[in-house]
mmCIF file of C-alpha atoms in Angstrom:
data_model
loop_
_atom_site.group_PDB
_atom_site.id
_atom_site.type_symbol
_atom_site.label_atom_id
_atom_site.label_comp_id
_atom_site.label_asym_id
_atom_site.label_seq_id
_atom_site.Cartn_x
_atom_site.Cartn_y
_atom_site.Cartn_z
ATOM 1 C CA UNK A 1 -21.232 4.378 -31.027
ATOM 2 C CA UNK A 2 -21.292 0.853 -31.637
ATOM 3 C CA UNK A 3 -18.296 0.230 -29.840
ATOM 4 C CA UNK A 4 -19.658 1.984 -27.007
ATOM 5 C CA UNK A 5 -22.684 -0.239 -27.084
ATOM 6 C CA UNK A 6 -20.809 -3.393 -27.177
ATOM 7 C CA UNK A 7 -19.759 -2.722 -23.487
ATOM 8 C CA UNK A 8 -23.197 -2.348 -22.335
ATOM 9 C CA UNK A 9 -24.328 -5.285 -20.350
ATOM 10 C CA UNK A 10 -28.022 -4.509 -21.484
ATOM 11 C CA UNK A 11 -30.429 -1.819 -22.651
ATOM 12 C CA UNK A 12 -33.831 -0.888 -20.942
ATOM 13 C CA UNK A 13 -36.558 0.955 -22.306
ATOM 14 C CA UNK A 14 -38.017 3.250 -19.649
ATOM 15 C CA UNK A 15 -40.862 5.344 -20.790
ATOM 16 C CA UNK A 16 -39.568 5.331 -24.105
ATOM 17 C CA UNK A 17 -36.190 6.398 -23.120
ATOM 18 C CA UNK A 18 -33.189 3.780 -23.405
ATOM 19 C CA UNK A 19 -31.710 3.392 -19.881
ATOM 20 C CA UNK A 20 -28.084 1.595 -19.922
ATOM 21 C CA UNK A 21 -26.707 -0.663 -17.566
ATOM 22 C CA UNK A 22 -23.662 1.131 -15.841
ATOM 23 C CA UNK A 23 -22.513 -2.004 -14.108
ATOM 24 C CA UNK A 24 -19.919 -3.015 -16.924
ATOM 25 C CA UNK A 25 -19.437 0.613 -17.692
ATOM 26 C CA UNK A 26 -18.302 1.459 -14.452
ATOM 27 C CA UNK A 27 -15.706 -1.052 -13.896
ATOM 28 C CA UNK A 28 -14.199 -0.645 -17.386
ATOM 29 C CA UNK A 29 -14.194 3.447 -17.132
ATOM 30 C CA UNK A 30 -13.454 3.817 -13.256
ATOM 31 C CA UNK A 31 -11.792 6.917 -12.243
ATOM 32 C CA UNK A 32 -9.385 7.041 -9.376
ATOM 33 C CA UNK A 33 -11.644 8.308 -6.446
ATOM 34 C CA UNK A 34 -10.696 11.565 -5.008
ATOM 35 C CA UNK A 35 -7.458 11.458 -6.826
ATOM 36 C CA UNK A 36 -7.218 14.867 -7.214
ATOM 37 C CA UNK A 37 -7.833 15.721 -3.601
ATOM 38 C CA UNK A 38 -5.220 13.218 -2.460
ATOM 39 C CA UNK A 39 -2.723 14.524 -4.930
ATOM 40 C CA UNK A 40 -3.333 18.144 -3.212
ATOM 41 C CA UNK A 41 -2.744 16.813 0.356
ATOM 42 C CA UNK A 42 0.413 14.980 -0.512
ATOM 43 C CA UNK A 43 1.341 18.061 -2.279
ATOM 44 C CA UNK A 44 0.752 20.586 0.533
ATOM 45 C CA UNK A 45 2.802 18.016 2.954
ATOM 46 C CA UNK A 46 5.616 18.004 0.582
ATOM 47 C CA UNK A 47 5.702 21.842 0.404
ATOM 48 C CA UNK A 48 5.341 22.122 4.308
ATOM 49 C CA UNK A 49 8.279 19.854 4.640
ATOM 50 C CA UNK A 50 7.245 18.983 8.225
ATOM 51 C CA UNK A 51 4.635 16.656 10.099
ATOM 52 C CA UNK A 52 1.570 18.185 10.116
ATOM 53 C CA UNK A 53 -2.013 17.792 11.545
ATOM 54 C CA UNK A 54 -5.048 17.164 9.291
ATOM 55 C CA UNK A 55 -6.652 20.009 10.384
ATOM 56 C CA UNK A 56 -3.513 21.733 9.275
ATOM 57 C CA UNK A 57 -3.711 19.878 5.951
ATOM 58 C CA UNK A 58 -7.429 21.242 5.482
ATOM 59 C CA UNK A 59 -6.427 24.556 5.895
ATOM 60 C CA UNK A 60 -3.346 24.348 3.570
ATOM 61 C CA UNK A 61 -4.877 22.332 0.804
ATOM 62 C CA UNK A 62 -8.357 23.882 0.661
ATOM 63 C CA UNK A 63 -6.598 26.290 -1.593
ATOM 64 C CA UNK A 64 -5.670 23.681 -4.115
ATOM 65 C CA UNK A 65 -9.097 21.541 -3.779
ATOM 66 C CA UNK A 66 -11.983 23.712 -2.670
ATOM 67 C CA UNK A 67 -14.749 21.794 -0.921
ATOM 68 C CA UNK A 68 -12.297 19.932 0.657
ATOM 69 C CA UNK A 69 -13.877 18.307 4.062
ATOM 70 C CA UNK A 70 -11.841 16.968 7.217
ATOM 71 C CA UNK A 71 -13.590 13.671 6.608
ATOM 72 C CA UNK A 72 -11.651 13.921 3.017
ATOM 73 C CA UNK A 73 -8.305 14.569 4.661
ATOM 74 C CA UNK A 74 -8.487 11.449 7.105
ATOM 75 C CA UNK A 75 -9.601 9.403 4.117
ATOM 76 C CA UNK A 76 -7.113 10.688 2.113
ATOM 77 C CA UNK A 77 -4.263 10.131 4.941
ATOM 78 C CA UNK A 78 -5.350 6.688 5.593
ATOM 79 C CA UNK A 79 -5.028 5.757 2.052
ATOM 80 C CA UNK A 80 -1.406 7.587 1.572
ATOM 81 C CA UNK A 81 -0.311 5.859 4.954
ATOM 82 C CA UNK A 82 -1.638 2.496 3.459
ATOM 83 C CA UNK A 83 0.114 3.046 0.224
ATOM 84 C CA UNK A 84 3.419 4.175 2.067
ATOM 85 C CA UNK A 85 3.611 7.490 0.807
ATOM 86 C CA UNK A 86 2.871 9.203 4.115
ATOM 87 C CA UNK A 87 3.442 7.953 7.536
ATOM 88 C CA UNK A 88 1.520 8.554 10.863
ATOM 89 C CA UNK A 89 3.567 10.043 13.848
ATOM 90 C CA UNK A 90 2.017 9.158 17.371
ATOM 91 C CA UNK A 91 3.876 11.168 20.193
ATOM 92 C CA UNK A 92 2.032 10.977 23.653
ATOM 93 C CA UNK A 93 0.321 14.005 24.718
ATOM 94 C CA UNK A 94 0.429 15.580 20.679
ATOM 95 C CA UNK A 95 -2.213 15.040 18.340
ATOM 96 C CA UNK A 96 -1.268 12.600 15.645
ATOM 97 C CA UNK A 97 0.804 14.226 12.879
ATOM 98 C CA UNK A 98 1.548 12.940 9.429
ATOM 99 C CA UNK A 99 4.557 13.434 7.038
ATOM 100 C CA UNK A 100 5.926 12.293 3.715
ATOM 101 C CA UNK A 101 7.437 8.922 3.866
ATOM 102 C CA UNK A 102 11.021 8.421 2.338
ATOM 103 C CA UNK A 103 12.780 5.344 2.603
ATOM 104 C CA UNK A 104 15.947 5.411 4.584
ATOM 105 C CA UNK A 105 15.176 8.940 5.813
ATOM 106 C CA UNK A 106 15.755 8.783 9.797
ATOM 107 C CA UNK A 107 15.258 11.935 11.609
ATOM 108 C CA UNK A 108 13.954 12.790 14.944
ATOM 109 C CA UNK A 109 11.369 15.653 16.154
ATOM 110 C CA UNK A 110 10.990 18.750 17.994
ATOM 111 C CA UNK A 111 7.636 19.281 19.652
ATOM 112 C CA UNK A 112 6.380 22.688 20.791
ATOM 113 C CA UNK A 113 4.647 22.293 23.956
ATOM 114 C CA UNK A 114 2.627 25.580 23.614
ATOM 115 C CA UNK A 115 1.084 25.298 19.943
ATOM 116 C CA UNK A 116 2.052 21.217 19.770
ATOM 117 C CA UNK A 117 3.762 22.044 16.106
ATOM 118 C CA UNK A 118 6.240 19.188 15.304
ATOM 119 C CA UNK A 119 9.453 20.129 13.273
ATOM 120 C CA UNK A 120 12.224 17.592 11.999
ATOM 121 C CA UNK A 121 15.443 17.680 13.326
ATOM 122 C CA UNK A 122 18.325 17.393 10.969
ATOM 123 C CA UNK A 123 20.456 14.245 11.755
ATOM 124 C CA UNK A 124 20.871 12.202 14.189
ATOM 125 C CA UNK A 125 22.987 12.080 17.318
ATOM 126 C CA UNK A 126 23.494 8.570 17.048
ATOM 127 C CA UNK A 127 26.071 6.232 19.024
ATOM 128 C CA UNK A 128 23.646 4.877 21.657
ATOM 129 C CA UNK A 129 25.698 2.172 22.429
ATOM 130 C CA UNK A 130 27.562 3.816 24.866
ATOM 131 C CA UNK A 131 24.596 4.288 27.282
ATOM 132 C CA UNK A 132 22.676 0.888 26.803
ATOM 133 C CA UNK A 133 22.968 -1.518 29.774
ATOM 134 C CA UNK A 134 25.344 -4.522 29.241
ATOM 135 C CA UNK A 135 24.339 -7.133 27.084
ATOM 136 C CA UNK A 136 21.554 -5.118 24.984
ATOM 137 C CA UNK A 137 21.334 -4.071 21.521
ATOM 138 C CA UNK A 138 19.815 -1.435 19.563
ATOM 139 C CA UNK A 139 16.886 -2.425 17.018
ATOM 140 C CA UNK A 140 15.600 0.938 16.478
ATOM 141 C CA UNK A 141 15.430 4.437 18.516
ATOM 142 C CA UNK A 142 13.274 7.726 18.111
ATOM 143 C CA UNK A 143 13.886 10.981 19.756
ATOM 144 C CA UNK A 144 11.819 13.409 20.654
ATOM 145 C CA UNK A 145 12.883 16.920 22.259
ATOM 146 C CA UNK A 146 10.046 19.317 23.848
ATOM 147 C CA UNK A 147 10.108 23.036 24.020
ATOM 148 C CA UNK A 148 9.273 26.248 22.719
ATOM 149 C CA UNK A 149 9.237 26.808 18.900
ATOM 150 C CA UNK A 150 10.426 30.247 17.723
ATOM 151 C CA UNK A 151 7.039 31.633 17.489
ATOM 152 C CA UNK A 152 5.665 30.798 20.864
ATOM 153 C CA UNK A 153 9.161 32.160 22.438
ATOM 154 C CA UNK A 154 8.640 35.498 21.029
#
């Protein structure tokens, strides 16, 4: 008990009950905020294996983290992007999607124009140098193919 009290900045008595100032305790014993929910969201992203919207994440991650809300999903995604564990994909006409970020994992996307789901295409057709205007040099590229997914075709 004395080790615990040594960490306390002060003790106050209020109506005969000691109230402990938690300022130093909070700093020393701080638990990462929403770590379980963030882990659940990242797990779901890895399990689905494709870019997903925050709403899709909420739907799937709620099973692992009951009580999860959309605002929490957005905050977790913001943190995952900030720490480099995820990346945000913004394509015109499609809601923002997020995917697990793997360094040196270069890929392109297929977007269903009906349901707006996004899938990762395997590989890269590359060799764009043949079609570049004379004297130009490629620094990066991104390919998005639009159409209908197998669920929407049937």
